[in-house]
Short mmCIF file of C-alpha atoms and ligand atoms in Angstrom, two decimals:
data_model
loop_
_atom_site.label_atom_id
_atom_site.label_comp_id
_atom_site.label_asym_id
_atom_site.label_seq_id
_atom_site.Cartn_x
_atom_site.Cartn_y
_atom_site.Cartn_z
CA UNK A 1 67.69 21.12 -132.20
CA UNK A 2 64.18 20.33 -133.53
CA UNK A 3 61.29 22.44 -132.32
CA UNK A 4 59.58 19.68 -130.36
CA UNK A 5 62.82 19.33 -128.40
CA UNK A 6 62.23 22.66 -126.64
CA UNK A 7 59.66 22.61 -123.88
CA UNK A 8 58.34 25.62 -121.97
CA UNK A 9 57.07 24.88 -118.45
CA UNK A 10 54.53 27.33 -116.98
CA UNK A 11 54.04 27.10 -113.23
CA UNK A 12 50.89 27.33 -111.09
CA UNK A 13 49.75 29.78 -108.41
CA UNK A 14 51.07 30.85 -105.90
CA UNK A 15 54.31 29.20 -106.93
CA UNK A 16 57.39 29.72 -109.08
CA UNK A 17 59.60 27.88 -111.55
CA UNK A 18 61.10 25.68 -108.83
CA UNK A 19 57.92 23.58 -108.81
CA UNK A 20 59.32 22.11 -112.06
CA UNK A 21 62.74 21.09 -110.65
CA UNK A 22 62.19 17.37 -111.22
CA UNK A 23 60.96 17.96 -114.78
CA UNK A 24 63.81 20.36 -115.60
CA UNK A 25 66.35 17.76 -114.52
CA UNK A 26 64.55 14.81 -116.15
CA UNK A 27 63.89 16.49 -119.49
CA UNK A 28 67.42 17.89 -119.58
CA UNK A 29 68.82 14.39 -119.02
CA UNK A 30 66.73 13.19 -122.00
CA UNK A 31 68.18 15.83 -124.31
CA UNK A 32 65.36 18.38 -124.17
CA UNK A 33 65.93 22.08 -123.83
CA UNK A 34 63.74 23.49 -121.05
CA UNK A 35 62.58 27.07 -120.50
CA UNK A 36 60.82 27.47 -117.16
CA UNK A 37 60.21 31.17 -116.54
CA UNK A 38 58.95 32.72 -113.33
CA UNK A 39 55.64 34.21 -114.40
CA UNK A 40 54.93 37.92 -113.92
CA UNK A 41 55.21 39.01 -110.28
CA UNK A 42 56.07 35.52 -109.02
CA UNK A 43 59.36 33.90 -108.01
CA UNK A 44 62.25 36.08 -109.11
CA UNK A 45 60.10 37.95 -111.63
CA UNK A 46 60.01 41.48 -110.25
CA UNK A 47 57.27 43.02 -112.40
CA UNK A 48 54.77 44.63 -110.01
CA UNK A 49 51.36 45.72 -111.28
CA UNK A 50 47.87 45.98 -109.80
CA UNK A 51 46.90 43.16 -112.10
CA UNK A 52 48.94 40.64 -114.09
CA UNK A 53 46.71 39.27 -116.81
CA UNK A 54 47.06 35.82 -118.33
CA UNK A 55 47.59 37.53 -121.68
CA UNK A 56 50.47 39.63 -120.34
CA UNK A 57 52.03 36.51 -118.89
CA UNK A 58 51.66 34.80 -122.29
CA UNK A 59 53.36 37.75 -124.01
CA UNK A 60 56.19 37.56 -121.45
CA UNK A 61 56.61 33.88 -122.40
CA UNK A 62 56.93 34.83 -126.07
CA UNK A 63 59.60 37.40 -125.13
CA UNK A 64 61.45 34.75 -123.13
CA UNK A 65 61.32 32.43 -126.16
CA UNK A 66 62.64 35.24 -128.37
CA UNK A 67 65.55 35.76 -125.98
CA UNK A 68 66.26 32.02 -126.10
CA UNK A 69 65.99 32.11 -129.92
CA UNK A 70 63.20 29.59 -129.82
CA UNK A 71 60.64 30.09 -132.59
CA UNK A 72 58.37 27.16 -131.63
CA UNK A 73 58.13 24.88 -128.64
CA UNK A 74 56.00 22.46 -126.70
CA UNK A 75 54.06 24.54 -124.18
CA UNK A 76 53.27 22.83 -120.88
CA UNK A 77 51.21 24.55 -118.19
CA UNK A 78 49.93 23.50 -114.79
CA UNK A 79 46.76 25.13 -113.47
CA UNK A 80 47.37 28.90 -113.78
CA UNK A 81 50.03 27.89 -116.29
CA UNK A 82 47.22 26.33 -118.36
CA UNK A 83 45.34 29.63 -118.52
CA UNK A 84 48.59 31.21 -119.75
CA UNK A 85 49.04 28.35 -122.26
CA UNK A 86 45.51 28.92 -123.62
CA UNK A 87 46.24 32.62 -124.12
CA UNK A 88 49.65 31.81 -125.59
CA UNK A 89 48.28 29.50 -128.28
CA UNK A 90 45.49 31.97 -129.02
CA UNK A 91 47.99 34.83 -129.50
CA UNK A 92 50.84 32.87 -131.09
CA UNK A 93 49.42 29.71 -132.68
CA UNK A 94 52.42 29.32 -135.00
CA UNK A 95 54.80 29.14 -132.03
CA UNK A 96 53.23 26.03 -130.48
CA UNK A 97 54.08 22.56 -131.73
CA UNK A 98 52.23 20.71 -128.96
CA UNK A 99 50.48 21.40 -125.66
CA UNK A 100 50.53 19.76 -122.25
CA UNK A 101 47.75 20.88 -119.90
CA UNK A 102 47.97 19.65 -116.31
CA UNK A 103 45.40 20.39 -113.62
CA UNK A 104 43.70 22.74 -116.05
CA UNK A 105 40.27 24.20 -116.54
CA UNK A 106 38.80 25.93 -119.60
CA UNK A 107 35.73 27.45 -117.97
CA UNK A 108 35.89 31.18 -117.23
CA UNK A 109 35.23 32.68 -113.81
CA UNK A 110 31.65 33.36 -112.66
CA UNK A 111 30.68 36.25 -110.37
CA UNK A 112 31.30 34.26 -107.18
CA UNK A 113 34.77 33.21 -108.31
CA UNK A 114 35.67 36.78 -109.24
CA UNK A 115 34.54 38.03 -105.82
CA UNK A 116 36.40 35.28 -104.01
CA UNK A 117 39.61 36.02 -105.93
CA UNK A 118 39.35 39.74 -105.13
CA UNK A 119 38.87 38.92 -101.44
CA UNK A 120 41.88 36.60 -101.53
CA UNK A 121 43.96 39.28 -103.27
CA UNK A 122 43.07 41.83 -100.56
CA UNK A 123 43.72 39.30 -97.78
CA UNK A 124 47.17 38.39 -99.08
CA UNK A 125 48.07 42.09 -99.45
CA UNK A 126 47.02 42.71 -95.83
CA UNK A 127 48.37 39.60 -94.11
CA UNK A 128 50.60 37.68 -96.54
CA UNK A 129 50.25 33.90 -96.92
CA UNK A 130 50.94 32.89 -93.30
CA UNK A 131 47.24 32.59 -92.33
CA UNK A 132 46.31 30.58 -95.45
CA UNK A 133 49.32 28.37 -96.16
CA UNK A 134 48.01 25.31 -94.30
CA UNK A 135 44.64 25.40 -96.06
CA UNK A 136 46.44 25.84 -99.41
CA UNK A 137 48.43 22.66 -98.69
CA UNK A 138 45.31 20.75 -97.68
CA UNK A 139 43.45 21.67 -100.84
CA UNK A 140 46.28 21.26 -103.35
CA UNK A 141 47.93 18.04 -102.17
CA UNK A 142 46.49 14.51 -102.21
CA UNK A 143 45.88 12.85 -98.80
CA UNK A 144 48.63 10.36 -99.64
CA UNK A 145 51.13 13.18 -100.19
CA UNK A 146 50.11 14.95 -96.97
CA UNK A 147 50.52 11.72 -95.00
CA UNK A 148 53.53 10.13 -96.64
CA UNK A 149 55.64 12.75 -98.40
CA UNK A 150 56.71 15.33 -95.81
CA UNK A 151 59.52 16.57 -98.04
CA UNK A 152 57.03 17.52 -100.78
CA UNK A 153 54.76 19.23 -98.23
CA UNK A 154 57.74 21.20 -96.91
CA UNK A 155 58.83 22.25 -100.39
CA UNK A 156 55.35 23.50 -101.26
CA UNK A 157 55.05 25.34 -97.92
CA UNK A 158 58.41 27.05 -98.53
CA UNK A 159 57.45 28.03 -102.07
CA UNK A 160 54.22 29.64 -100.86
CA UNK A 161 56.03 31.41 -98.00
CA UNK A 162 58.49 32.97 -100.48
CA UNK A 163 55.76 34.27 -102.80
CA UNK A 164 55.54 38.04 -102.85
CA UNK A 165 52.06 39.21 -101.73
CA UNK A 166 51.88 42.05 -104.27
CA UNK A 167 52.81 39.76 -107.17
CA UNK A 168 50.36 37.13 -105.94
CA UNK A 169 47.50 39.62 -105.59
CA UNK A 170 48.16 40.82 -109.15
CA UNK A 171 48.12 37.24 -110.47
CA UNK A 172 44.96 36.48 -108.51
CA UNK A 173 43.28 39.50 -110.14
CA UNK A 174 44.61 38.34 -113.50
CA UNK A 175 42.96 34.94 -113.01
CA UNK A 176 39.72 36.69 -112.04
CA UNK A 177 39.87 38.61 -115.34
CA UNK A 178 40.71 35.60 -117.52
CA UNK A 179 38.64 34.62 -120.54
CA UNK A 180 36.41 31.59 -120.81
CA UNK A 181 38.66 29.30 -122.88
CA UNK A 182 35.99 26.74 -123.79
CA UNK A 183 35.40 28.46 -127.12
CA UNK A 184 39.10 28.13 -127.97
CA UNK A 185 39.26 24.36 -127.60
CA UNK A 186 37.99 23.39 -131.04
CA UNK A 187 40.50 25.80 -132.63
CA UNK A 188 43.44 23.92 -131.11
CA UNK A 189 44.85 21.52 -133.67
CA UNK A 190 48.25 20.64 -132.20
CA UNK A 191 48.77 17.32 -130.37
CA UNK A 192 47.74 17.85 -126.75
CA UNK A 193 48.32 15.84 -123.60
CA UNK A 194 45.93 16.52 -120.72
CA UNK A 195 47.08 15.34 -117.29
CA UNK A 196 44.90 15.18 -114.20
CA UNK A 197 45.62 14.11 -110.61
CA UNK A 198 43.09 11.51 -109.51
CA UNK A 199 42.84 13.09 -106.04
CA UNK A 200 42.90 16.72 -107.17
CA UNK A 201 40.77 18.64 -104.68
CA UNK A 202 40.50 21.84 -106.73
CA UNK A 203 39.92 20.52 -110.28
CA UNK A 204 37.07 18.14 -110.93
CA UNK A 205 37.37 15.23 -113.42
CA UNK A 206 34.87 17.11 -115.61
CA UNK A 207 37.41 19.95 -116.06
CA UNK A 208 39.93 17.59 -117.70
CA UNK A 209 37.14 15.84 -119.64
CA UNK A 210 35.86 19.15 -121.06
CA UNK A 211 39.32 20.01 -122.35
CA UNK A 212 39.82 16.48 -123.70
CA UNK A 213 36.49 16.46 -125.54
CA UNK A 214 37.07 19.95 -126.97
CA UNK A 215 40.58 19.42 -128.36
CA UNK A 216 40.45 17.00 -131.25
CA UNK A 217 43.99 15.62 -131.15
CA UNK A 218 44.19 15.11 -127.39
CA UNK A 219 44.83 12.31 -124.97
CA UNK A 220 44.07 12.20 -121.27
CA UNK A 221 46.29 10.71 -118.55
CA UNK A 222 45.07 10.37 -114.97
CA UNK A 223 47.80 10.06 -112.34
CA UNK A 224 46.85 8.03 -109.25
CA UNK A 225 47.72 9.19 -105.73
CA UNK A 226 48.24 12.72 -106.99
CA UNK A 227 46.48 15.97 -106.21
CA UNK A 228 46.66 19.34 -107.94
CA UNK A 229 50.48 19.50 -107.77
CA UNK A 230 50.78 16.15 -109.52
CA UNK A 231 54.21 16.85 -111.04
CA UNK A 232 55.70 17.27 -107.55
CA UNK A 233 53.59 14.59 -105.88
CA UNK A 234 54.23 11.81 -108.40
CA UNK A 235 57.18 13.05 -110.45
CA UNK A 236 58.12 9.64 -111.89
CA UNK A 237 54.61 9.04 -113.32
CA UNK A 238 54.29 12.63 -114.50
CA UNK A 239 57.69 12.56 -116.19
CA UNK A 240 56.95 9.25 -117.89
CA UNK A 241 53.63 10.55 -119.26
CA UNK A 242 55.41 13.65 -120.52
CA UNK A 243 58.27 11.73 -122.13
CA UNK A 244 55.98 9.23 -123.85
CA UNK A 245 54.01 12.14 -125.30
CA UNK A 246 57.12 14.08 -126.36
CA UNK A 247 58.55 11.02 -128.08
CA UNK A 248 55.29 10.59 -130.02
CA UNK A 249 55.63 14.03 -131.63
C1 MLT B 301 47.00 27.03 -109.57
O1 MLT B 301 47.40 25.99 -109.04
O2 MLT B 301 47.64 27.64 -110.43
C2 MLT B 301 45.68 27.61 -109.07
O3 MLT B 301 44.96 26.63 -108.40
C3 MLT B 301 44.95 28.19 -110.21
C4 MLT B 301 43.61 28.71 -109.84
O4 MLT B 301 43.43 29.26 -108.73
O5 MLT B 301 42.71 28.62 -110.69
#
Protein backbone atom coordinates (compact mmCIF):
# COMPACT_ATOMS: atom_id res chain seq x y z
CA UNK A 1 0.00 0.00 0.00
CA UNK A 2 1.44 3.43 -0.93
CA UNK A 3 2.03 5.94 1.84
CA UNK A 4 -0.64 8.38 0.73
CA UNK A 5 -3.12 5.52 1.06
CA UNK A 6 -2.85 5.59 4.86
CA UNK A 7 -4.70 8.40 6.57
CA UNK A 8 -4.57 9.27 10.27
CA UNK A 9 -7.66 11.05 11.64
CA UNK A 10 -7.19 13.17 14.78
CA UNK A 11 -10.38 14.10 16.60
CA UNK A 12 -11.45 17.35 18.29
CA UNK A 13 -12.28 18.24 21.89
CA UNK A 14 -14.15 17.01 23.94
CA UNK A 15 -14.73 14.10 21.61
CA UNK A 16 -13.28 10.76 20.56
CA UNK A 17 -12.54 8.72 17.45
CA UNK A 18 -16.22 8.02 16.82
CA UNK A 19 -16.64 11.55 15.44
CA UNK A 20 -14.89 10.14 12.34
CA UNK A 21 -17.27 7.18 11.79
CA UNK A 22 -18.51 8.42 8.42
CA UNK A 23 -14.96 9.11 7.22
CA UNK A 24 -13.65 5.75 8.47
CA UNK A 25 -16.36 3.94 6.52
CA UNK A 26 -16.07 6.12 3.40
CA UNK A 27 -12.28 6.05 3.16
CA UNK A 28 -12.23 2.31 3.87
CA UNK A 29 -14.70 1.75 1.04
CA UNK A 30 -12.35 3.70 -1.28
CA UNK A 31 -9.39 1.49 -0.43
CA UNK A 32 -7.68 3.71 2.15
CA UNK A 33 -6.26 2.43 5.39
CA UNK A 34 -7.49 4.56 8.29
CA UNK A 35 -5.96 5.02 11.74
CA UNK A 36 -8.23 7.00 14.03
CA UNK A 37 -6.81 6.90 17.55
CA UNK A 38 -8.52 8.15 20.69
CA UNK A 39 -6.21 10.94 21.80
CA UNK A 40 -4.65 10.92 25.27
CA UNK A 41 -7.25 10.81 28.05
CA UNK A 42 -10.20 10.84 25.65
CA UNK A 43 -12.52 8.10 24.40
CA UNK A 44 -11.10 4.70 25.33
CA UNK A 45 -7.61 6.13 25.86
CA UNK A 46 -7.02 5.64 29.57
CA UNK A 47 -3.89 7.75 30.09
CA UNK A 48 -4.62 10.11 32.99
CA UNK A 49 -2.33 13.05 33.67
CA UNK A 50 -2.75 16.55 35.09
CA UNK A 51 -2.00 17.83 31.62
CA UNK A 52 -1.96 16.15 28.22
CA UNK A 53 0.12 18.30 25.90
CA UNK A 54 -0.37 18.51 22.16
CA UNK A 55 3.21 17.28 21.79
CA UNK A 56 2.53 14.19 23.92
CA UNK A 57 -0.55 13.48 21.84
CA UNK A 58 1.56 13.82 18.67
CA UNK A 59 4.13 11.37 20.07
CA UNK A 60 1.30 8.94 20.89
CA UNK A 61 0.21 9.19 17.24
CA UNK A 62 3.73 8.28 16.09
CA UNK A 63 3.65 5.26 18.42
CA UNK A 64 0.28 4.23 17.00
CA UNK A 65 1.73 4.51 13.48
CA UNK A 66 4.72 2.39 14.54
CA UNK A 67 2.37 -0.28 15.87
CA UNK A 68 0.48 -0.21 12.56
CA UNK A 69 3.82 -0.38 10.68
CA UNK A 70 3.05 2.87 8.94
CA UNK A 71 6.16 4.94 8.24
CA UNK A 72 4.36 7.87 6.54
CA UNK A 73 0.75 8.90 6.20
CA UNK A 74 -1.65 11.69 5.42
CA UNK A 75 -2.37 13.42 8.73
CA UNK A 76 -5.85 14.90 9.10
CA UNK A 77 -6.87 16.85 12.20
CA UNK A 78 -10.01 18.68 13.24
CA UNK A 79 -9.68 21.56 15.69
CA UNK A 80 -7.69 20.16 18.64
CA UNK A 81 -6.59 17.50 16.16
CA UNK A 82 -5.05 20.33 14.10
CA UNK A 83 -2.91 21.46 17.04
CA UNK A 84 -1.74 17.83 17.33
CA UNK A 85 -1.12 17.71 13.56
CA UNK A 86 1.02 20.88 13.77
CA UNK A 87 3.13 19.34 16.54
CA UNK A 88 3.28 16.04 14.68
CA UNK A 89 4.70 17.56 11.49
CA UNK A 90 7.10 19.67 13.53
CA UNK A 91 8.42 16.60 15.40
CA UNK A 92 8.23 14.06 12.57
CA UNK A 93 8.30 15.92 9.24
CA UNK A 94 9.48 12.83 7.34
CA UNK A 95 6.39 10.88 8.44
CA UNK A 96 3.86 13.23 6.82
CA UNK A 97 3.04 12.99 3.12
CA UNK A 98 0.16 15.47 3.23
CA UNK A 99 -1.95 17.39 5.74
CA UNK A 100 -5.65 18.05 6.12
CA UNK A 101 -6.53 20.78 8.63
CA UNK A 102 -10.22 21.22 9.43
CA UNK A 103 -11.62 23.86 11.78
CA UNK A 104 -8.06 24.75 12.71
CA UNK A 105 -6.24 27.73 14.10
CA UNK A 106 -2.51 28.46 14.15
CA UNK A 107 -2.52 31.31 16.66
CA UNK A 108 -1.34 30.46 20.18
CA UNK A 109 -3.37 31.16 23.31
CA UNK A 110 -3.28 34.63 24.92
CA UNK A 111 -3.60 35.22 28.66
CA UNK A 112 -7.41 35.39 28.57
CA UNK A 113 -7.67 32.10 26.67
CA UNK A 114 -5.30 30.39 29.09
CA UNK A 115 -7.36 31.59 32.07
CA UNK A 116 -10.61 30.56 30.46
CA UNK A 117 -9.27 27.08 29.69
CA UNK A 118 -8.07 26.64 33.28
CA UNK A 119 -11.50 27.68 34.57
CA UNK A 120 -13.17 25.23 32.19
CA UNK A 121 -10.79 22.46 33.30
CA UNK A 122 -11.65 23.09 36.97
CA UNK A 123 -15.38 23.30 36.20
CA UNK A 124 -15.42 19.99 34.34
CA UNK A 125 -13.47 18.30 37.16
CA UNK A 126 -16.02 19.59 39.69
CA UNK A 127 -19.27 19.11 37.80
CA UNK A 128 -18.61 17.07 34.64
CA UNK A 129 -20.08 18.16 31.29
CA UNK A 130 -23.79 18.10 32.24
CA UNK A 131 -24.01 21.87 32.94
CA UNK A 132 -22.16 22.85 29.73
CA UNK A 133 -23.26 20.30 27.13
CA UNK A 134 -26.08 22.41 25.67
CA UNK A 135 -23.87 25.48 25.24
CA UNK A 136 -21.18 23.27 23.64
CA UNK A 137 -23.75 22.07 21.09
CA UNK A 138 -24.92 25.62 20.38
CA UNK A 139 -21.42 26.88 19.75
CA UNK A 140 -20.07 23.94 17.75
CA UNK A 141 -22.98 23.14 15.43
CA UNK A 142 -24.40 25.27 12.61
CA UNK A 143 -27.98 26.58 13.06
CA UNK A 144 -29.05 24.33 10.18
CA UNK A 145 -27.69 21.25 11.97
CA UNK A 146 -29.34 22.23 15.26
CA UNK A 147 -32.69 22.72 13.51
CA UNK A 148 -32.69 19.94 10.94
CA UNK A 149 -30.33 17.16 11.99
CA UNK A 150 -31.47 15.87 15.39
CA UNK A 151 -29.53 12.63 14.93
CA UNK A 152 -26.24 14.56 14.61
CA UNK A 153 -27.11 16.68 17.66
CA UNK A 154 -27.85 13.52 19.65
CA UNK A 155 -24.60 11.87 18.59
CA UNK A 156 -22.55 14.89 19.62
CA UNK A 157 -24.42 15.16 22.95
CA UNK A 158 -23.73 11.48 23.66
CA UNK A 159 -20.06 11.82 22.77
CA UNK A 160 -19.64 14.76 25.16
CA UNK A 161 -21.56 12.94 27.92
CA UNK A 162 -19.18 9.96 27.65
CA UNK A 163 -16.03 12.09 27.87
CA UNK A 164 -14.09 11.50 31.06
CA UNK A 165 -13.76 14.77 33.05
CA UNK A 166 -10.17 14.07 34.16
CA UNK A 167 -9.03 13.34 30.59
CA UNK A 168 -10.88 16.40 29.31
CA UNK A 169 -9.37 18.69 31.94
CA UNK A 170 -5.90 17.41 31.03
CA UNK A 171 -6.53 18.05 27.32
CA UNK A 172 -7.94 21.50 28.09
CA UNK A 173 -4.73 22.33 29.99
CA UNK A 174 -2.72 20.91 27.10
CA UNK A 175 -4.48 23.27 24.69
CA UNK A 176 -3.79 26.16 27.06
CA UNK A 177 -0.08 25.25 26.95
CA UNK A 178 0.12 24.82 23.17
CA UNK A 179 2.61 26.71 21.02
CA UNK A 180 1.79 29.48 18.59
CA UNK A 181 1.96 27.54 15.31
CA UNK A 182 2.01 30.56 13.00
CA UNK A 183 5.79 30.42 12.79
CA UNK A 184 5.61 26.80 11.61
CA UNK A 185 3.40 27.46 8.60
CA UNK A 186 6.10 28.52 6.15
CA UNK A 187 8.13 25.41 7.05
CA UNK A 188 5.32 23.11 5.90
CA UNK A 189 6.02 21.96 2.36
CA UNK A 190 3.66 19.00 1.97
CA UNK A 191 0.37 19.38 0.05
CA UNK A 192 -2.22 20.67 2.51
CA UNK A 193 -6.00 20.87 2.38
CA UNK A 194 -7.62 23.36 4.75
CA UNK A 195 -11.34 22.87 5.39
CA UNK A 196 -13.60 25.36 7.13
CA UNK A 197 -17.31 25.28 8.00
CA UNK A 198 -19.01 28.40 6.69
CA UNK A 199 -21.12 28.69 9.87
CA UNK A 200 -18.39 27.75 12.33
CA UNK A 201 -19.12 29.70 15.52
CA UNK A 202 -15.76 29.07 17.18
CA UNK A 203 -13.28 29.52 14.30
CA UNK A 204 -13.33 32.71 12.29
CA UNK A 205 -12.72 32.76 8.50
CA UNK A 206 -9.43 34.55 9.25
CA UNK A 207 -8.17 31.44 11.10
CA UNK A 208 -8.45 29.30 7.96
CA UNK A 209 -7.10 32.17 5.80
CA UNK A 210 -4.02 32.57 8.02
CA UNK A 211 -3.20 28.88 7.65
CA UNK A 212 -3.88 28.99 3.91
CA UNK A 213 -1.67 32.02 3.34
CA UNK A 214 1.14 30.58 5.47
CA UNK A 215 1.35 27.13 3.87
CA UNK A 216 2.64 27.44 0.34
CA UNK A 217 1.16 24.30 -1.21
CA UNK A 218 -2.32 24.62 0.29
CA UNK A 219 -5.88 24.84 -0.89
CA UNK A 220 -8.91 26.01 1.04
CA UNK A 221 -12.39 24.46 0.92
CA UNK A 222 -15.34 26.11 2.64
CA UNK A 223 -18.28 23.81 3.42
CA UNK A 224 -21.70 25.49 3.42
CA UNK A 225 -24.29 24.79 6.13
CA UNK A 226 -21.58 23.41 8.40
CA UNK A 227 -20.28 24.54 11.76
CA UNK A 228 -17.20 23.47 13.69
CA UNK A 229 -18.03 19.75 13.45
CA UNK A 230 -18.26 19.95 9.67
CA UNK A 231 -17.32 16.31 9.05
CA UNK A 232 -20.36 15.15 11.04
CA UNK A 233 -22.68 17.95 9.91
CA UNK A 234 -22.04 17.63 6.16
CA UNK A 235 -20.28 14.27 5.78
CA UNK A 236 -20.93 13.91 2.03
CA UNK A 237 -19.31 17.29 1.22
CA UNK A 238 -16.48 16.73 3.68
CA UNK A 239 -15.76 13.25 2.32
CA UNK A 240 -15.81 14.48 -1.27
CA UNK A 241 -13.34 17.29 -0.48
CA UNK A 242 -11.11 14.77 1.27
CA UNK A 243 -11.27 12.21 -1.54
CA UNK A 244 -10.58 14.77 -4.27
CA UNK A 245 -7.52 15.92 -2.33
CA UNK A 246 -6.29 12.38 -1.62
CA UNK A 247 -6.63 11.44 -5.28
CA UNK A 248 -4.55 14.48 -6.25
CA UNK A 249 -1.55 13.26 -4.22
C1 LIG B 1 -12.10 21.37 19.30
O1 LIG B 1 -13.14 21.25 18.64
O2 LIG B 1 -11.20 20.52 19.29
C2 LIG B 1 -11.97 22.58 20.21
O3 LIG B 1 -12.88 23.56 19.82
C3 LIG B 1 -10.57 23.05 20.20
C4 LIG B 1 -10.37 24.28 20.99
O4 LIG B 1 -11.00 24.46 22.06
O5 LIG B 1 -9.51 25.08 20.58
